[in-house]
GROMACS .gro file of C-alpha atoms in nm:
model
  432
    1UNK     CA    1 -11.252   8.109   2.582
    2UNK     CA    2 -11.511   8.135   2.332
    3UNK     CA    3 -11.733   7.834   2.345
    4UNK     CA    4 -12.001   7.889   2.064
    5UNK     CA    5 -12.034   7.973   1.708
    6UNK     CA    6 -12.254   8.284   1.750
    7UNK     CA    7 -12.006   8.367   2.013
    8UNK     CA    8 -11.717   8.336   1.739
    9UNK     CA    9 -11.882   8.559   1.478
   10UNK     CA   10 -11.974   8.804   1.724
   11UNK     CA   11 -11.614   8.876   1.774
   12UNK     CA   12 -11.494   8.857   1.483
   13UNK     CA   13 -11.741   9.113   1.347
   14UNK     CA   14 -11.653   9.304   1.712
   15UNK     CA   15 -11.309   9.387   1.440
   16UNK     CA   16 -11.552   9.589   1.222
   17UNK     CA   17 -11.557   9.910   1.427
   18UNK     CA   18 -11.171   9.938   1.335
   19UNK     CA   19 -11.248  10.003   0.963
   20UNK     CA   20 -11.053   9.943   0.674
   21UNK     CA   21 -10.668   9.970   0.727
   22UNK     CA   22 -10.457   9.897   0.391
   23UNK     CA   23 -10.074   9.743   0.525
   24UNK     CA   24  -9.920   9.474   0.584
   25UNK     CA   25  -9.731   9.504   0.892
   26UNK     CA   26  -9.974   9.433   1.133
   27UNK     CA   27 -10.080   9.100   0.897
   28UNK     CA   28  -9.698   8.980   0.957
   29UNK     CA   29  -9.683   9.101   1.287
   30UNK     CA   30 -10.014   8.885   1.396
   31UNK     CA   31  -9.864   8.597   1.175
   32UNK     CA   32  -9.486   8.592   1.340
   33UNK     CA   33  -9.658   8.541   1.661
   34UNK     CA   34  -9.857   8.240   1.505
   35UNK     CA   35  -9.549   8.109   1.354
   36UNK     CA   36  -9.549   8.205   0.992
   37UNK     CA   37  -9.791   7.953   0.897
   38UNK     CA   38  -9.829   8.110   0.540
   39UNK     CA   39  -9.508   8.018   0.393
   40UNK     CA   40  -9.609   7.646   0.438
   41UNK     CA   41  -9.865   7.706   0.215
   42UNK     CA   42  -9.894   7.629  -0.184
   43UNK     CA   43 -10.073   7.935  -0.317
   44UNK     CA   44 -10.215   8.077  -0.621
   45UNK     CA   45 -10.313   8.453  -0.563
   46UNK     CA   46 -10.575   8.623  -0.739
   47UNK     CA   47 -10.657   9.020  -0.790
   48UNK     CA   48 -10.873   9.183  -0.968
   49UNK     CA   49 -11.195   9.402  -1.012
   50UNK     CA   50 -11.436   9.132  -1.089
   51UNK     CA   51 -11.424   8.798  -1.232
   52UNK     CA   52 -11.210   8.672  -0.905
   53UNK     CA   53 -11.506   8.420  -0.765
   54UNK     CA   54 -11.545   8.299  -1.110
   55UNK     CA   55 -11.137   8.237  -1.170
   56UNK     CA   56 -11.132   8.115  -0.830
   57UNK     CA   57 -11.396   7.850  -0.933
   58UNK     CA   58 -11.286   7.735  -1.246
   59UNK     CA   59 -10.951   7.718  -1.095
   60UNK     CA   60 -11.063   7.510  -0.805
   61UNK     CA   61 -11.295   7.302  -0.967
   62UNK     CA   62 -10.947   7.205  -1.252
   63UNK     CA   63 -10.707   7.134  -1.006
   64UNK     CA   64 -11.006   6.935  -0.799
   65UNK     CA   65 -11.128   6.727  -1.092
   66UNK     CA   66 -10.743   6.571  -1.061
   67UNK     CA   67 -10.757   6.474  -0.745
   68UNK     CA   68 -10.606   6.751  -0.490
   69UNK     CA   69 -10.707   6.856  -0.245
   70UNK     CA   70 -10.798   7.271  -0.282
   71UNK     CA   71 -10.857   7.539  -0.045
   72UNK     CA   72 -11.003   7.862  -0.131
   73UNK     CA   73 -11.052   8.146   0.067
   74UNK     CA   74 -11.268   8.417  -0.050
   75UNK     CA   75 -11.475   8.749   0.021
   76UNK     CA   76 -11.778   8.833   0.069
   77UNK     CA   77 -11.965   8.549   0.160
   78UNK     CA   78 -12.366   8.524  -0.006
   79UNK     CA   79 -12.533   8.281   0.218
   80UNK     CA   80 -12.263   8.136   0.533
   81UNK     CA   81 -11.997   8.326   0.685
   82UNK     CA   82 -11.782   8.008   0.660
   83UNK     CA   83 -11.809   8.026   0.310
   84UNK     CA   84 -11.494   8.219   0.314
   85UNK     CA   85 -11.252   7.953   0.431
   86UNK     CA   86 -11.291   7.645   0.208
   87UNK     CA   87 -11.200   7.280   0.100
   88UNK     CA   88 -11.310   7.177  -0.216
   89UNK     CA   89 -11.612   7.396  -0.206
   90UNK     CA   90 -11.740   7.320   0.085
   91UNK     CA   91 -11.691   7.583   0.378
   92UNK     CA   92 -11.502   7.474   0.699
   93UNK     CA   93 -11.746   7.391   0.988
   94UNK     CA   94 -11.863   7.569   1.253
   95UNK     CA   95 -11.655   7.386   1.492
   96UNK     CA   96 -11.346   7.472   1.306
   97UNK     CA   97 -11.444   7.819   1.275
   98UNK     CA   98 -11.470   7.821   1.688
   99UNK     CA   99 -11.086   7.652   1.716
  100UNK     CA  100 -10.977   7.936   1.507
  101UNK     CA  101 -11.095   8.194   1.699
  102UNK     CA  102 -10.959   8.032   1.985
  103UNK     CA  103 -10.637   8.043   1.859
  104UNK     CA  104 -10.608   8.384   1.663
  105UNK     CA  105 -10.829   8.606   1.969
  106UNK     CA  106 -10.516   8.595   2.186
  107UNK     CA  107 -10.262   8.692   1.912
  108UNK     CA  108 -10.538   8.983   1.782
  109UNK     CA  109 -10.551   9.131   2.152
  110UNK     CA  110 -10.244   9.149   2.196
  111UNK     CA  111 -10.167   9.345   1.900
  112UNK     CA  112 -10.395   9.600   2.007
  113UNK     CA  113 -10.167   9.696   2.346
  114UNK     CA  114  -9.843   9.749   1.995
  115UNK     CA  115  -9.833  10.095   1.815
  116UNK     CA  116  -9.967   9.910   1.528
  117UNK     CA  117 -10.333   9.970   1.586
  118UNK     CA  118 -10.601   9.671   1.660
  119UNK     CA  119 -10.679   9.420   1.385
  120UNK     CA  120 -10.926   9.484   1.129
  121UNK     CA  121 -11.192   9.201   1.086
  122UNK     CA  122 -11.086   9.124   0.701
  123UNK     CA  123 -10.719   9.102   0.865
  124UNK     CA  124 -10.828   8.873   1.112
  125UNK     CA  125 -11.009   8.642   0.899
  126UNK     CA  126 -10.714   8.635   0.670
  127UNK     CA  127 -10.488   8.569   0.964
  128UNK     CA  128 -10.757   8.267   1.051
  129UNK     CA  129 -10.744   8.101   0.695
  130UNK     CA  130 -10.364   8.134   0.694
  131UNK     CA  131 -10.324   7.921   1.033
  132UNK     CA  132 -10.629   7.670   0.890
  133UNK     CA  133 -10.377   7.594   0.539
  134UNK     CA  134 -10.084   7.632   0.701
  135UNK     CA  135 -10.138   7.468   0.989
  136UNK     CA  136 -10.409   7.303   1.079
  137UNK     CA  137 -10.555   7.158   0.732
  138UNK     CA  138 -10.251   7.151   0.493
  139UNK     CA  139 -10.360   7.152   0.179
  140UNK     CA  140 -10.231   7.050  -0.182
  141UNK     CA  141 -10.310   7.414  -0.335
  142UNK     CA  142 -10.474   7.698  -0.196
  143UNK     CA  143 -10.599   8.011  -0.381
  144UNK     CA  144 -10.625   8.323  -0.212
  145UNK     CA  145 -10.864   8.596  -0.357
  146UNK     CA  146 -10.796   8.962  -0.283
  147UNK     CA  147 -11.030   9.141  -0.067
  148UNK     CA  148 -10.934   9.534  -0.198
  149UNK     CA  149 -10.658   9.608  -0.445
  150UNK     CA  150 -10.387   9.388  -0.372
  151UNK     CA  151 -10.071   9.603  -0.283
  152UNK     CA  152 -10.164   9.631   0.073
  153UNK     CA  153 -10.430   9.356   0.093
  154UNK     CA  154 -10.443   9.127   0.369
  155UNK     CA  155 -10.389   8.826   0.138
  156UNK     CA  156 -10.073   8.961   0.017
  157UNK     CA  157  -9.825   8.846   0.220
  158UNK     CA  158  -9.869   8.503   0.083
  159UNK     CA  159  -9.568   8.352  -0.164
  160UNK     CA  160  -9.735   8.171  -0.448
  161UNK     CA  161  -9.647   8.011  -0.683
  162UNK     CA  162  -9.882   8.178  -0.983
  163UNK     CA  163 -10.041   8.516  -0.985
  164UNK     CA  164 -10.345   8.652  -1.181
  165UNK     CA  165 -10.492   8.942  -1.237
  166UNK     CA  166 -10.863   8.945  -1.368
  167UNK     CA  167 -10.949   9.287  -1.497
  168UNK     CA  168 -10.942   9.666  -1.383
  169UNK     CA  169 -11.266   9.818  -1.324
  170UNK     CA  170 -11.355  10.128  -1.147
  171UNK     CA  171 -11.448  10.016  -0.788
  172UNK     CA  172 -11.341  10.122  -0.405
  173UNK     CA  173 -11.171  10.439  -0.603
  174UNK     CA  174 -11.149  10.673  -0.241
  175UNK     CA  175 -10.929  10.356  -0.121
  176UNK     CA  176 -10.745  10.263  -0.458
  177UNK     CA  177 -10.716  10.532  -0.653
  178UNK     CA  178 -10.938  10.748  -0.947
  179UNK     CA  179 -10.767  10.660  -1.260
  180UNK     CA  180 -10.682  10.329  -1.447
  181UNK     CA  181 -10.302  10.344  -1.373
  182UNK     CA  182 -10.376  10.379  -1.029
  183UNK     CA  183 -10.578  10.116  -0.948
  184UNK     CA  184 -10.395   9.901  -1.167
  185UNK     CA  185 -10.085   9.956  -0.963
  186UNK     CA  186 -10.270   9.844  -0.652
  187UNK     CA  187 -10.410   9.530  -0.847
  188UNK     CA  188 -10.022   9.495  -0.963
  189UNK     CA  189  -9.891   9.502  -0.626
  190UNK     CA  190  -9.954   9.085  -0.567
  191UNK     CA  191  -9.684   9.073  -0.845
  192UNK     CA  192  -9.349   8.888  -0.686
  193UNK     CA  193  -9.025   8.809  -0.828
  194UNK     CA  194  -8.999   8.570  -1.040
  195UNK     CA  195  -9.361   8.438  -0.996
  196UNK     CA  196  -9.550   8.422  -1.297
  197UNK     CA  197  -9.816   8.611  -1.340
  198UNK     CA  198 -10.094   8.542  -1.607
  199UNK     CA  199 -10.350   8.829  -1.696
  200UNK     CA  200 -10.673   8.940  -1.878
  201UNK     CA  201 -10.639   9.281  -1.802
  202UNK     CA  202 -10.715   9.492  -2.166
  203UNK     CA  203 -10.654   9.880  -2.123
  204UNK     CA  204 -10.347  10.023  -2.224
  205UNK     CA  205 -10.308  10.238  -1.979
  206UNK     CA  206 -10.328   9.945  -1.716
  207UNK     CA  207 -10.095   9.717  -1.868
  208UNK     CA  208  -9.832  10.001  -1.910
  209UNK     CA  209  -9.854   9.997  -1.533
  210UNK     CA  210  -9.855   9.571  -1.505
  211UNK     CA  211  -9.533   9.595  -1.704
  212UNK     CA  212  -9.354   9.804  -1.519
  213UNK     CA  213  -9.429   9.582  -1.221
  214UNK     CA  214  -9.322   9.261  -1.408
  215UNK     CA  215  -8.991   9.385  -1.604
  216UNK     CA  216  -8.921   9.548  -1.174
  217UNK     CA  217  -9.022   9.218  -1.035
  218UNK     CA  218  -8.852   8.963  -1.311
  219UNK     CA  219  -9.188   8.835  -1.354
  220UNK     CA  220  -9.243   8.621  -1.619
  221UNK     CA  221  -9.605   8.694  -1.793
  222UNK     CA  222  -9.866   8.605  -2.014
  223UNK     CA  223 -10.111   8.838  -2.167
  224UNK     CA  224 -10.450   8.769  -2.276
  225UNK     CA  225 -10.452   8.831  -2.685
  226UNK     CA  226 -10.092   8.854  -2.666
  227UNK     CA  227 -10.025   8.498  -2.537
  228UNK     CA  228 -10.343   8.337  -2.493
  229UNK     CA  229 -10.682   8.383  -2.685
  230UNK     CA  230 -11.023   8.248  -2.760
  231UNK     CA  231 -11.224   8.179  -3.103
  232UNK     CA  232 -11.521   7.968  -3.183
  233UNK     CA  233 -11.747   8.131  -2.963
  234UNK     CA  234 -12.129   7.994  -2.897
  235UNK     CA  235 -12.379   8.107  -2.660
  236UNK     CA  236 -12.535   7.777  -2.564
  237UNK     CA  237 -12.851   7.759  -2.402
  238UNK     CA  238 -12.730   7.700  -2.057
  239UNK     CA  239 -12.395   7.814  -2.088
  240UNK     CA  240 -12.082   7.870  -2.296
  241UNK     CA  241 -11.877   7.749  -2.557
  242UNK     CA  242 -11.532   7.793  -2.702
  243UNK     CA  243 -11.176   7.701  -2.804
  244UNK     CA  244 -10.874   7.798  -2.580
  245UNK     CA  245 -10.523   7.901  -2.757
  246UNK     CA  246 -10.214   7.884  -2.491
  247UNK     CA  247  -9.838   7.867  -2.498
  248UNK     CA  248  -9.933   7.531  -2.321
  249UNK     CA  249 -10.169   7.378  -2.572
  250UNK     CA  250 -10.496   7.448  -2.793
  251UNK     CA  251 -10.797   7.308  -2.627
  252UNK     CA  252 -11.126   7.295  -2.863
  253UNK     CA  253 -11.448   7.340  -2.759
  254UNK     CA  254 -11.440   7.395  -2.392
  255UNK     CA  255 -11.810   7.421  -2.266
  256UNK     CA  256 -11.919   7.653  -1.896
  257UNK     CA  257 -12.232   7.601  -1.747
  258UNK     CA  258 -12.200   7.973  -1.629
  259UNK     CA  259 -12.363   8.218  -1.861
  260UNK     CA  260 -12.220   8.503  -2.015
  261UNK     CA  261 -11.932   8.599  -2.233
  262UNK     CA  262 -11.722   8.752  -1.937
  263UNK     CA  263 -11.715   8.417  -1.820
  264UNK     CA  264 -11.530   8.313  -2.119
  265UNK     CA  265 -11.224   8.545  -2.025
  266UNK     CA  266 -11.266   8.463  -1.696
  267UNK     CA  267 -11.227   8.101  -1.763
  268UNK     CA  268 -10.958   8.101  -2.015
  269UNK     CA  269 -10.742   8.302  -1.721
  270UNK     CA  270 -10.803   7.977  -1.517
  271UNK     CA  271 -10.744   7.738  -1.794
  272UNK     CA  272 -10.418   7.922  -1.896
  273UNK     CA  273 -10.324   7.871  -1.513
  274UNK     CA  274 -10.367   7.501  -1.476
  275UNK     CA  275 -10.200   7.456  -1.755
  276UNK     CA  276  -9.876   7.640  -1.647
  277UNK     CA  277  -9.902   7.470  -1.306
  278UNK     CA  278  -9.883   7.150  -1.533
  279UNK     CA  279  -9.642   7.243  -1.784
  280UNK     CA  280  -9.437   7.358  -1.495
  281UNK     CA  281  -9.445   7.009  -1.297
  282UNK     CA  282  -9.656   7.120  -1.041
  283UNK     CA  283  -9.955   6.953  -1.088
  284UNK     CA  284 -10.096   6.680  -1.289
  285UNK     CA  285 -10.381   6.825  -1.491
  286UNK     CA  286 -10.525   6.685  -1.809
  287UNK     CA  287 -10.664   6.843  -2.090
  288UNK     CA  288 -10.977   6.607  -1.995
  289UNK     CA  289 -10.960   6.722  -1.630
  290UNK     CA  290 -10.973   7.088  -1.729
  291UNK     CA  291 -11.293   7.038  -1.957
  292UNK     CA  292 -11.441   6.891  -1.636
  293UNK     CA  293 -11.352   7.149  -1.430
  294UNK     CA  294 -11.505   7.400  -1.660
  295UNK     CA  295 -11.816   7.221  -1.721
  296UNK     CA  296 -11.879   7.151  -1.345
  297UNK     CA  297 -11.805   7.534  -1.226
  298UNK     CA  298 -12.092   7.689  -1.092
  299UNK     CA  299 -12.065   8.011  -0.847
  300UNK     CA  300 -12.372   8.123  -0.623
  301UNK     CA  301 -12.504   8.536  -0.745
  302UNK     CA  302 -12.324   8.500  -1.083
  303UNK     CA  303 -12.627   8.484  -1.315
  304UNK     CA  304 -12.789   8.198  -1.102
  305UNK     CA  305 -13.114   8.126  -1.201
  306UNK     CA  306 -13.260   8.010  -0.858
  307UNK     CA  307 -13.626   7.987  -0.979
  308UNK     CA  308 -13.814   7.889  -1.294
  309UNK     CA  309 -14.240   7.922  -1.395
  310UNK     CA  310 -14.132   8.219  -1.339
  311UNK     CA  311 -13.766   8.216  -1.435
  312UNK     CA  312 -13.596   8.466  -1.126
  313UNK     CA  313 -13.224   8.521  -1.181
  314UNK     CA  314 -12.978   8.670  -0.958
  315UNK     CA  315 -12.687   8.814  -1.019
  316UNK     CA  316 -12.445   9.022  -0.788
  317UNK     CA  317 -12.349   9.283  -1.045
  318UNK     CA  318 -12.224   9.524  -0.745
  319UNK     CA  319 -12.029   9.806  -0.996
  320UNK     CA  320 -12.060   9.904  -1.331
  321UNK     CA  321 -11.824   9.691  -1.480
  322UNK     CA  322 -11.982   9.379  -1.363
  323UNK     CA  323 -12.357   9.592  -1.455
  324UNK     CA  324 -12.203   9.536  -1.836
  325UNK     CA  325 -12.134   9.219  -1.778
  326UNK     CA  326 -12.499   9.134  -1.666
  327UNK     CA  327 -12.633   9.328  -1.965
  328UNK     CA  328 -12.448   9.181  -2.189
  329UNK     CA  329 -12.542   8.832  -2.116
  330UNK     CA  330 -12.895   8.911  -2.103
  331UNK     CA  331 -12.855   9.035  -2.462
  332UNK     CA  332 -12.713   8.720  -2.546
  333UNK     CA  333 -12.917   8.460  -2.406
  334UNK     CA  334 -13.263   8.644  -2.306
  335UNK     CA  335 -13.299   8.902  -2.595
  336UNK     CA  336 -13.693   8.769  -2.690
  337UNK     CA  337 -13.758   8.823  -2.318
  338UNK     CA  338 -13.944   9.078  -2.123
  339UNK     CA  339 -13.654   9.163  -1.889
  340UNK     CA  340 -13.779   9.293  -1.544
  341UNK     CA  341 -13.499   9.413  -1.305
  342UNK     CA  342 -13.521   9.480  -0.913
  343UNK     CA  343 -13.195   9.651  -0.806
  344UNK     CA  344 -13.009   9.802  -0.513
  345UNK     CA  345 -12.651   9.910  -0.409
  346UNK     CA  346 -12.462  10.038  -0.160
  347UNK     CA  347 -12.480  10.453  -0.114
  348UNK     CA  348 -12.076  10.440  -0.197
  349UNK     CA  349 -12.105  10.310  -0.555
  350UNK     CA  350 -12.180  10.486  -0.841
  351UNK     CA  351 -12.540  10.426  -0.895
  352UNK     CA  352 -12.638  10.621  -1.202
  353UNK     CA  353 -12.408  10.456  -1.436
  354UNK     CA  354 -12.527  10.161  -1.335
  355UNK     CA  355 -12.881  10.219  -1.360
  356UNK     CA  356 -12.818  10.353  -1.756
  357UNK     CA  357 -12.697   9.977  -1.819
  358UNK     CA  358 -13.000   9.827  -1.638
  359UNK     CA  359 -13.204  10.083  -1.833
  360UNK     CA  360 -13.116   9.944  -2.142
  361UNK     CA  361 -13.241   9.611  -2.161
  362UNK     CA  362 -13.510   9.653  -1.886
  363UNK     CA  363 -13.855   9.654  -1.970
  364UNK     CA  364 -13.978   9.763  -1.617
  365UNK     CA  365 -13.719   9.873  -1.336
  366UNK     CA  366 -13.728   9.823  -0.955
  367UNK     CA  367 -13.593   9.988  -0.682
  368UNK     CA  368 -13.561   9.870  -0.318
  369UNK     CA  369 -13.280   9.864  -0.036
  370UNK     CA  370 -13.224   9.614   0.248
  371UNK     CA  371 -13.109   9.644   0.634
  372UNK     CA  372 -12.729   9.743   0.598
  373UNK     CA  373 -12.540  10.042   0.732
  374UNK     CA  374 -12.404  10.182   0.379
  375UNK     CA  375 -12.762  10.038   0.160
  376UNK     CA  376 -12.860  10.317  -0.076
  377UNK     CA  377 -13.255  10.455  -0.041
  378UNK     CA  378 -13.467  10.287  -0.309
  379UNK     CA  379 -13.623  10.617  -0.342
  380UNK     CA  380 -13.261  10.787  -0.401
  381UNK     CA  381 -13.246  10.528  -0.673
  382UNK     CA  382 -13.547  10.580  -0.822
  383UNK     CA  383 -13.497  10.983  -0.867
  384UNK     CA  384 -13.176  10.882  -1.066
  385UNK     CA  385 -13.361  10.650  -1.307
  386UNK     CA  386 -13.510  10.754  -1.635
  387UNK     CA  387 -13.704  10.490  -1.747
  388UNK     CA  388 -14.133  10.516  -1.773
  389UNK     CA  389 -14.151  10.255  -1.660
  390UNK     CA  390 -13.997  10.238  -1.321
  391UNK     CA  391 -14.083  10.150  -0.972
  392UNK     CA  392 -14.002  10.152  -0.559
  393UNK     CA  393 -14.059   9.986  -0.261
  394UNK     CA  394 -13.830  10.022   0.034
  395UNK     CA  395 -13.885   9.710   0.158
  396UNK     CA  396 -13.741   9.386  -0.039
  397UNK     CA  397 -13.922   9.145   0.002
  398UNK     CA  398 -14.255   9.333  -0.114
  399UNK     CA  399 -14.063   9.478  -0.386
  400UNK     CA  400 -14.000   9.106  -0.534
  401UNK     CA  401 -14.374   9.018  -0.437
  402UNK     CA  402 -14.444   9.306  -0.658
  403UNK     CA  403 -14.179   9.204  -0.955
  404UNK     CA  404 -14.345   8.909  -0.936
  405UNK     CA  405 -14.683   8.971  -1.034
  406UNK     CA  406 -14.556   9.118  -1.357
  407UNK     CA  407 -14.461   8.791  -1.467
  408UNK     CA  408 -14.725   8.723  -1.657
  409UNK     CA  409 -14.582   8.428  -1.865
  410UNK     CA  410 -14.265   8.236  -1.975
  411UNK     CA  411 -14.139   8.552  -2.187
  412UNK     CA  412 -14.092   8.760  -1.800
  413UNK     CA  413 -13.813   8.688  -1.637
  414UNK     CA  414 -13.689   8.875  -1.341
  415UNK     CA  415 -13.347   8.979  -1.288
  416UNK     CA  416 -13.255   9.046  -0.877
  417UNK     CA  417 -12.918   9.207  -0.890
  418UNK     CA  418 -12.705   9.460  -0.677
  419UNK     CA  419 -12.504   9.455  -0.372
  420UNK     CA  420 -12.363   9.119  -0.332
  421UNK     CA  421 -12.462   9.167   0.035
  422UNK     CA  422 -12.834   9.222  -0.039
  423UNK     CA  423 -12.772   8.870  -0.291
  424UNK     CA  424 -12.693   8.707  -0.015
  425UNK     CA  425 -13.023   8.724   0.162
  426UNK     CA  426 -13.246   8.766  -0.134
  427UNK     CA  427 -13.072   8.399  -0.263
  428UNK     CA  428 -13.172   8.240   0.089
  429UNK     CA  429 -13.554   8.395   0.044
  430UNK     CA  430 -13.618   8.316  -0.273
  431UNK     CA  431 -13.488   7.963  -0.292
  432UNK     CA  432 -13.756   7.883   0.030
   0.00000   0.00000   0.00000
């Protein structure tokens, strides 16, 4: 019996020696023994290569603003562990977290005396926040976020009742593939008959592959520029504005109090999805509720400015998809400014391509790493960087003392960006 929280996350991180283990069979062998608590569940499921906290968000925040009840669950966490198991944005408590341990540790070890192989810990929190929906906390929706790919995620032996796909990017390529059309056939496998899907996903190449999956799955679907779009764009000063074009409706001027175009797309995939679910009689959304849903959407590490005299912003641009993202927005909204960037990333991402981006709108460049098993070295970072006007410091937390006294007045602003695991921490530091 595990009586404490520290006790709780202690085991379940005990899973993390195992690895990562794409499949499903030991996810419905775990959840047969708990009683198939997933197919009580009401689910939207989400895959993608970024944009999925986001869609989650505006998704949540839509169906909220009429009056369900919504669970999320979602990965990684920036600042609590709990973060990943959800209701209505606020994470489950440590108490509940306990009970599910309780419940899942016997089930978990006893899968580890089967042929299957032991339980990895991203398959036994997804076992945990199945039994908390579909058992112990019914909800009125939940939405499910990949954790890798989506074929054999963890998450994917969920039915919903919509599916979404974000975007393809090229991230977690020794697990998912090297080319487009393979990772978007991962991304594609959370495709199931005759559940619609809705998708921003733009290469050719990847939606030759989504296609397949649909016409093989009788998937009804609806395509972003094809089926949906979005015109009268602004770049407000704290946010976002535009007009939505559906199958479902036109909505005009739709305003986001997240920054940067991406977040457009992002939240035109949600819109698009609310208003199937209430097209399709599942839900009663408003126009009115979605515009308050949108506005009210806010998403820790995604462009969040957590300081100001001096403006810091963080932002967990992890890849170099979401590295465009980050540069784009900064051209958008902070083009006058003296842009100073502290970055770090994991030594299993490609760091030079993302460095090139940074390098482009930085006017001084920082380098640093942080206590985790796969951090890059600052200096390896730094010897890939070509800009004069670049910097190191091993440690964080003197790198940002350092970043700091560059800000000279309002024009600096500091950008802290990277691993979304180094965001976590640097959020919880710089907000004391």
């Amino acid at each position: 019996m595990i009586r404490t929280y520290e006790e709780a996350l202690s085991w379940i991180h005990g899973r993390l020696r195992f690895g990562v283990k794409p499949g499903l069979i030991r996810m419905r062998w775990m959840l047969k023994e708990l009683g198939n608590p997933e197919r009580a569940i009401t689910a939207v499921h989400i895959a993608g290569t970024n944009g999925k906290g986001s869609t989650v968000t505006y998704l949540r925040n839509m169906v909220e603003a009429a009056g369900y009840e919504v669970g999320t669950f979602t990965s990684p966490y920036i600042e609590s562990f709990n973060e990943r198991i959800s209701i209505n944005g606020e994470p489950i408590s440590d108490a509940e977290m306990v009970k599910l341990v309780n419940e899942v540790k016997p089930v978990v070890e006893k899968l580890e005396g089967e042929d299957l192989g032991p339980a990895t810990e991203f398959e036994v929190i997804t076992v945990m926040a199945f039994l908390y929906f579909g058992k112990i906390r019914p909800l009125d929706l939940v939405i499910f976020e990949t954790g890798l790919g989506g074929r054999y995620d963890s998450t994917n032996v969920v039915s919903p009742i919509l599916t979404m796909i974000t975007n393809i990017g090229f991230d977690h390529m020794a697990i998912l593939g090297s080319t487009v059309e393979q990772i978007a056939g991962e991304k594609a496998g959370i495709i199931k008959h005759e559940v619609p899907l809705i998708t921003t996903v733009e290469q050719d190449e990847a939606k030759k592959v989504i296609e397949q999956e649909v016409r093989a799955k009788q998937a009804p679907s609806y395509w972003f520029e094809k089926d949906f779009t979005f015109d009268d764009y602004q770049a407000l000063e704290n946010g976002e504005q535009f007009s939505l074009r559906t199958p479902f409706g036109k909505l005009e001027k739709l305003q986001l109090s997240m920054m940067g175009y991406h977040q457009v797309k992002n939240a035109s995939l949600a819109a698009v999805g609310a208003l199937y679910m209430k097209d399709h009689g599942d839900f009663s959304i408003t126009d009115d509720h979605i515009r308050q849903g949108l506005q009210k959407s806010q998403w820790m590490a995604r462009f969040e400015k957590v300081r100001t005299n001096p403006t810091i912003i963080i932002d967990g641009a992890h890849n170099e998809e979401g590295v465009k993202s980050l540069v784009d927005t900064l051209r958008l909204h902070y083009e006058t400014k003296r842009i100073h960037i502290l970055f770090t990333c994991l030594n299993d991402k490609e760091s030079t391509g993302m460095i090139r981006s940074l390098e482009e709108v930085a006017d001084t460049i920082t380098f640093t790493s942080f206590d985790f098993p796969r951090a890059e070295k600052a200096s390896t970072l730094y010897n890939h960087a070509a800009s004069p006007n670049k910097y190191m410091n091993e440690d964080w937390k003197q790198a940002i003392a350092s970043c700091k006294e560059r800000l000279k007045d309002e024009d600096d602003i500091l950008i802290i960006t990277g691993s979304l695991y180094f965001i976590g921490e640097v959020r919880k530091y710089v907000k004391r």
